[in-house]
PDB file of C-alpha atoms in Angstrom:
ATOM      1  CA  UNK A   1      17.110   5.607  35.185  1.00  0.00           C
ATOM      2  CA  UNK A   2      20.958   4.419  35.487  1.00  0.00           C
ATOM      3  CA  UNK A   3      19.741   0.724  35.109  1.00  0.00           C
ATOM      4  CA  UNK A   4      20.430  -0.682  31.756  1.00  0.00           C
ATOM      5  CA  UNK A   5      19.659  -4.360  30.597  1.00  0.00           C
ATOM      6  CA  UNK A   6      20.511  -5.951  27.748  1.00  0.00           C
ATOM      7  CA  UNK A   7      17.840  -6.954  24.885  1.00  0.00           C
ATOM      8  CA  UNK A   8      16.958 -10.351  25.951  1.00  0.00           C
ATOM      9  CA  UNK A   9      16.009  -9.317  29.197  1.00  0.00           C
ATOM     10  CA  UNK A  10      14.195  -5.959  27.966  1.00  0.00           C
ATOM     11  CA  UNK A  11      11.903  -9.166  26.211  1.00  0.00           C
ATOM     12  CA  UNK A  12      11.567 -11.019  28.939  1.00  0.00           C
ATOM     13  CA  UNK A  13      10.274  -8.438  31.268  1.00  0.00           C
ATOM     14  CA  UNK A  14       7.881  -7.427  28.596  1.00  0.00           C
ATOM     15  CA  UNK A  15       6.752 -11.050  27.703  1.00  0.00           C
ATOM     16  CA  UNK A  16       5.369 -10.866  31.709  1.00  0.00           C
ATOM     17  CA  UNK A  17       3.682  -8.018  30.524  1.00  0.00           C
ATOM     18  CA  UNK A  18       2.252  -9.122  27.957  1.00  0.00           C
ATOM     19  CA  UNK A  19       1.361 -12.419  30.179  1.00  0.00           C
ATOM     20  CA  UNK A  20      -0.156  -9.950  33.197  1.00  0.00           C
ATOM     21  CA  UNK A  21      -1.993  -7.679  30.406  1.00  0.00           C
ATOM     22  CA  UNK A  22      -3.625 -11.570  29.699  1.00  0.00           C
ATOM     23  CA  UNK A  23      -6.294 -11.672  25.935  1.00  0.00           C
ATOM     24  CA  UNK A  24      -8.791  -9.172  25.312  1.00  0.00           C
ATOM     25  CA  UNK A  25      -7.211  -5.971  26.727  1.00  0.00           C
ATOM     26  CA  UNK A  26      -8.980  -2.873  27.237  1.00  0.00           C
ATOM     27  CA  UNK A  27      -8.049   0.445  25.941  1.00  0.00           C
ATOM     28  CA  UNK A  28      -9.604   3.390  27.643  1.00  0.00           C
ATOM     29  CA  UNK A  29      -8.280   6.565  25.845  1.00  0.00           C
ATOM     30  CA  UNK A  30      -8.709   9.713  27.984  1.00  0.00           C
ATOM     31  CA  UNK A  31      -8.157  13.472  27.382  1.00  0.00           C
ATOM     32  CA  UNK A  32      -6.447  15.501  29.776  1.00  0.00           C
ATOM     33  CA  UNK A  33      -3.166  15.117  31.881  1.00  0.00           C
ATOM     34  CA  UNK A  34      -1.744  11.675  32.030  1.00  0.00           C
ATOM     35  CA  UNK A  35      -1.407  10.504  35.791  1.00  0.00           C
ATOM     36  CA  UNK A  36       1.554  10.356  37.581  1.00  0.00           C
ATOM     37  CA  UNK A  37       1.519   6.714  37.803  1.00  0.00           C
ATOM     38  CA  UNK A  38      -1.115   4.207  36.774  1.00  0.00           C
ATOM     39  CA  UNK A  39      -2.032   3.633  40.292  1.00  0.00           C
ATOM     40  CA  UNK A  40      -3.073   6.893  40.236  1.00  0.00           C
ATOM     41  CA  UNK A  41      -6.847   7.820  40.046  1.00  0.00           C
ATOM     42  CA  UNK A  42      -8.121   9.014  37.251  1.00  0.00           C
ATOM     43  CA  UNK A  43     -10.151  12.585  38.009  1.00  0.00           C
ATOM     44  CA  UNK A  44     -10.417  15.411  36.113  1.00  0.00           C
ATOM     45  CA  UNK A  45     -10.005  13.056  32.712  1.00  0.00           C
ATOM     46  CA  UNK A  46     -12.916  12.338  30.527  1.00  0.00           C
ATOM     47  CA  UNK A  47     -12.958   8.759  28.841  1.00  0.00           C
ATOM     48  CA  UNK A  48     -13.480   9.655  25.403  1.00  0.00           C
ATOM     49  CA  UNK A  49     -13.670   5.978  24.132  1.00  0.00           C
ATOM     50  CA  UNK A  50     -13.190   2.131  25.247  1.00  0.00           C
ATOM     51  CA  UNK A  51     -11.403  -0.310  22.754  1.00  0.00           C
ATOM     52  CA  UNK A  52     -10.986  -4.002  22.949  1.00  0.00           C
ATOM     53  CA  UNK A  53      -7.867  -5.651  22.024  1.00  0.00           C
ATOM     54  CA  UNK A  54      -7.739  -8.798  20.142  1.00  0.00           C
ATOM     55  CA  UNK A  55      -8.463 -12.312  21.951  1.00  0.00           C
ATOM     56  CA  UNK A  56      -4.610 -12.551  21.961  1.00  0.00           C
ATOM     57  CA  UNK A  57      -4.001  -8.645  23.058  1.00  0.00           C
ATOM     58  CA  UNK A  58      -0.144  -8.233  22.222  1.00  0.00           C
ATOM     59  CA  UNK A  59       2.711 -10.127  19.909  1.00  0.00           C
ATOM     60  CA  UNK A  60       3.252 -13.936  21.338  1.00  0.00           C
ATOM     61  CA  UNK A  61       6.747 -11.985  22.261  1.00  0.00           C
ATOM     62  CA  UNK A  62       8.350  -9.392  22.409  1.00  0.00           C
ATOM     63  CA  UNK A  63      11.561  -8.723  20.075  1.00  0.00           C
ATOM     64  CA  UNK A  64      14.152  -5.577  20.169  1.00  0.00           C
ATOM     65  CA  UNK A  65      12.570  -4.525  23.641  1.00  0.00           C
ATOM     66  CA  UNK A  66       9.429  -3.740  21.372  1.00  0.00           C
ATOM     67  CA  UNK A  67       5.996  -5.618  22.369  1.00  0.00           C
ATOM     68  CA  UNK A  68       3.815  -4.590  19.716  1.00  0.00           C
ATOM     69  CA  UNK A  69      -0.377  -4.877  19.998  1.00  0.00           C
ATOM     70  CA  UNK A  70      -2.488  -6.963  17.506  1.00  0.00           C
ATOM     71  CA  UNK A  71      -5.713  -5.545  15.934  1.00  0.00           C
ATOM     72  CA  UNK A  72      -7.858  -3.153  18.298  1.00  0.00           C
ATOM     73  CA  UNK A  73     -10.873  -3.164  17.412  1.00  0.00           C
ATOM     74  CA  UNK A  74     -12.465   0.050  16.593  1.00  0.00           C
ATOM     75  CA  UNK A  75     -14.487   1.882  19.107  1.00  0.00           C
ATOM     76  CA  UNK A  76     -17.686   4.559  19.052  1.00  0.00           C
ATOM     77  CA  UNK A  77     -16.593   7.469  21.002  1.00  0.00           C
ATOM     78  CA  UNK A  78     -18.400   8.329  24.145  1.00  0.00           C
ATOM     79  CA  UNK A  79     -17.413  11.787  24.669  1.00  0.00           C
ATOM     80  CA  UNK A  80     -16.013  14.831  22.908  1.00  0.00           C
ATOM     81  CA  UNK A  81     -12.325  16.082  23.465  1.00  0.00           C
ATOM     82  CA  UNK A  82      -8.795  14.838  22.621  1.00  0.00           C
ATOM     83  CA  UNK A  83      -7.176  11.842  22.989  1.00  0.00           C
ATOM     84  CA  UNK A  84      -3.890  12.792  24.726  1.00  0.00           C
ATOM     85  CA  UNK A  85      -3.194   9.184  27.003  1.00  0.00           C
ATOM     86  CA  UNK A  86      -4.820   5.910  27.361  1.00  0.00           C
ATOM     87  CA  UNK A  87      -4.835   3.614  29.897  1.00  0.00           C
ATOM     88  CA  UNK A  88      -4.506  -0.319  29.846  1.00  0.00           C
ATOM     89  CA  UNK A  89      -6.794  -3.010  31.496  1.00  0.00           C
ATOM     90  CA  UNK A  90      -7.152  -6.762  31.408  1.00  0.00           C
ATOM     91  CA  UNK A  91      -9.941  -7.944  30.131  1.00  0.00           C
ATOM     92  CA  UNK A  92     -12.196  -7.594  33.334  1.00  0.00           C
ATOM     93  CA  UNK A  93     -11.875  -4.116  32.628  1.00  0.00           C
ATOM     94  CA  UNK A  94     -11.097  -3.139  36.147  1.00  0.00           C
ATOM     95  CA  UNK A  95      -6.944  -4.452  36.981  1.00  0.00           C
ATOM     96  CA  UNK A  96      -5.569  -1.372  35.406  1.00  0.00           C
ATOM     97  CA  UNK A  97      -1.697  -2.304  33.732  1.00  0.00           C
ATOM     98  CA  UNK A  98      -0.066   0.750  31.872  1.00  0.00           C
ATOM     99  CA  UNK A  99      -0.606   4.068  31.016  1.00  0.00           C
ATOM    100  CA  UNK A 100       0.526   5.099  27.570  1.00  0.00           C
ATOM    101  CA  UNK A 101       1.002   8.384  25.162  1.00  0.00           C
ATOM    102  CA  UNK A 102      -1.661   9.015  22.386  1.00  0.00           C
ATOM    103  CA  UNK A 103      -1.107  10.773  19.278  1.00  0.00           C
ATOM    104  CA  UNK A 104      -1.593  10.256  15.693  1.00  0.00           C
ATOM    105  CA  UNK A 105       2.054   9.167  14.962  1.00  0.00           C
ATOM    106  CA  UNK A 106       5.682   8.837  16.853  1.00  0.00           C
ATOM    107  CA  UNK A 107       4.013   7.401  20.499  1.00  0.00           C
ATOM    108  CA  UNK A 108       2.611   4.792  21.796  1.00  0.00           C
ATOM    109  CA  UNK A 109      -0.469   4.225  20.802  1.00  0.00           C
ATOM    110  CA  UNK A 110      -1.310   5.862  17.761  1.00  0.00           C
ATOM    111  CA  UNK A 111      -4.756   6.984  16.563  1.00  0.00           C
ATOM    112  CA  UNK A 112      -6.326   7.744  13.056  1.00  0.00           C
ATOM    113  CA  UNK A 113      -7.626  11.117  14.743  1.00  0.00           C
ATOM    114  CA  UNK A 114      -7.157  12.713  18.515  1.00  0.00           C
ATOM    115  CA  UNK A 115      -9.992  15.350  17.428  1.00  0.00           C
ATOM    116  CA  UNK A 116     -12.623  12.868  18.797  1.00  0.00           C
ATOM    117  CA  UNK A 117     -16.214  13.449  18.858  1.00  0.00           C
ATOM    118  CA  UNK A 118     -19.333  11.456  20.807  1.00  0.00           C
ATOM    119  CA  UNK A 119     -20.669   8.726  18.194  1.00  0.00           C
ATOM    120  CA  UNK A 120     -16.870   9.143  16.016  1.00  0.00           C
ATOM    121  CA  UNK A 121     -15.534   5.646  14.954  1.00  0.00           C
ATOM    122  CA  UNK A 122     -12.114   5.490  16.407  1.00  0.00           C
ATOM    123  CA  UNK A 123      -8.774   3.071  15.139  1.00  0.00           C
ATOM    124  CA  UNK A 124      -5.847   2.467  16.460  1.00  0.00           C
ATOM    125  CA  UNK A 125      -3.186   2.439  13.806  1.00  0.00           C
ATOM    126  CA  UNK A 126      -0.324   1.699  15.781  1.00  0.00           C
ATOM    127  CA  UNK A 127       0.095   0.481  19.555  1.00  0.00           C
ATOM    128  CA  UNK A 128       3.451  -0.911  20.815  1.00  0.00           C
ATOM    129  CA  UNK A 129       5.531  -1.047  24.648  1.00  0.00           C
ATOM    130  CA  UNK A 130       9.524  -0.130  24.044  1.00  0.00           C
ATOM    131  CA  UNK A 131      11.285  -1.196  26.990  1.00  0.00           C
ATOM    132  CA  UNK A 132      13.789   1.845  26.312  1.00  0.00           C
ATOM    133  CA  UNK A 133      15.895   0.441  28.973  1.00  0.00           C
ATOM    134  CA  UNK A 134      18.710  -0.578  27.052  1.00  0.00           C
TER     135      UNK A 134
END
């Protein structure tokens, strides 16, 4: 992307996020291939857990072009595989928002384990959006 903006508007864009993503977020993490787009169906991808993000889901704002989550609470898993992407609701669970990376460390959302197994308590460690647009 050529577009650049500068860091106040990298927070502003992800303060509407943050205000579109609304309290109580879901998390669905998924195995598989990440979508091309989040308004892409998901198919072939097994939801291997659902998490619920605090009543207020992400930082009051964002700072750096970083919006970084509150506390997710921890999930049971529903499925075997491994966590490779997750995918971000509101709290009705069905107006999807973002897709996102999964690992352990180093992307987006980051999991104690991505070796997950049905009935395996999973935490978030780390979840945050980077704007990397500037």
């Amino acid at each position: 992307m050529a577009i650049k903006y500068d860091t106040t508007t990298r927070n502003a864009m992800l303060d509407a996020l943050n205000t579109r993503i609304g309290t109580s977020a879901k998390v669905r993490i998924y195995n598989g291939t990440r979508p091309a787009n989040v308004g892409t169906a998901i198919t072939s991808q097994t939801m291997l857990v659902e998490l619920t993000g605090n009543a207020t889901a992400f930082a009051a704002a964002a700072s750096g072009g970083v919006l970084t989550a509150n506390a997710i609470s921890n999930g049971t898993a529903a499925a075997t595989g491994t966590a490779s992407w997750c995918r971000v609701f509101q709290s009705n669970g069905t107006t999807a928002i973002a897709d996102a990376d999964v690992a352990t460390s180093g992307s987006d959302l980051n999991l104690n384990n991505t070796s997950i197994a049905t009935g395996q308590t999973v935490s978030v460690t780390s979840f945050t959006i980077t704007d990397g647009n500037g």
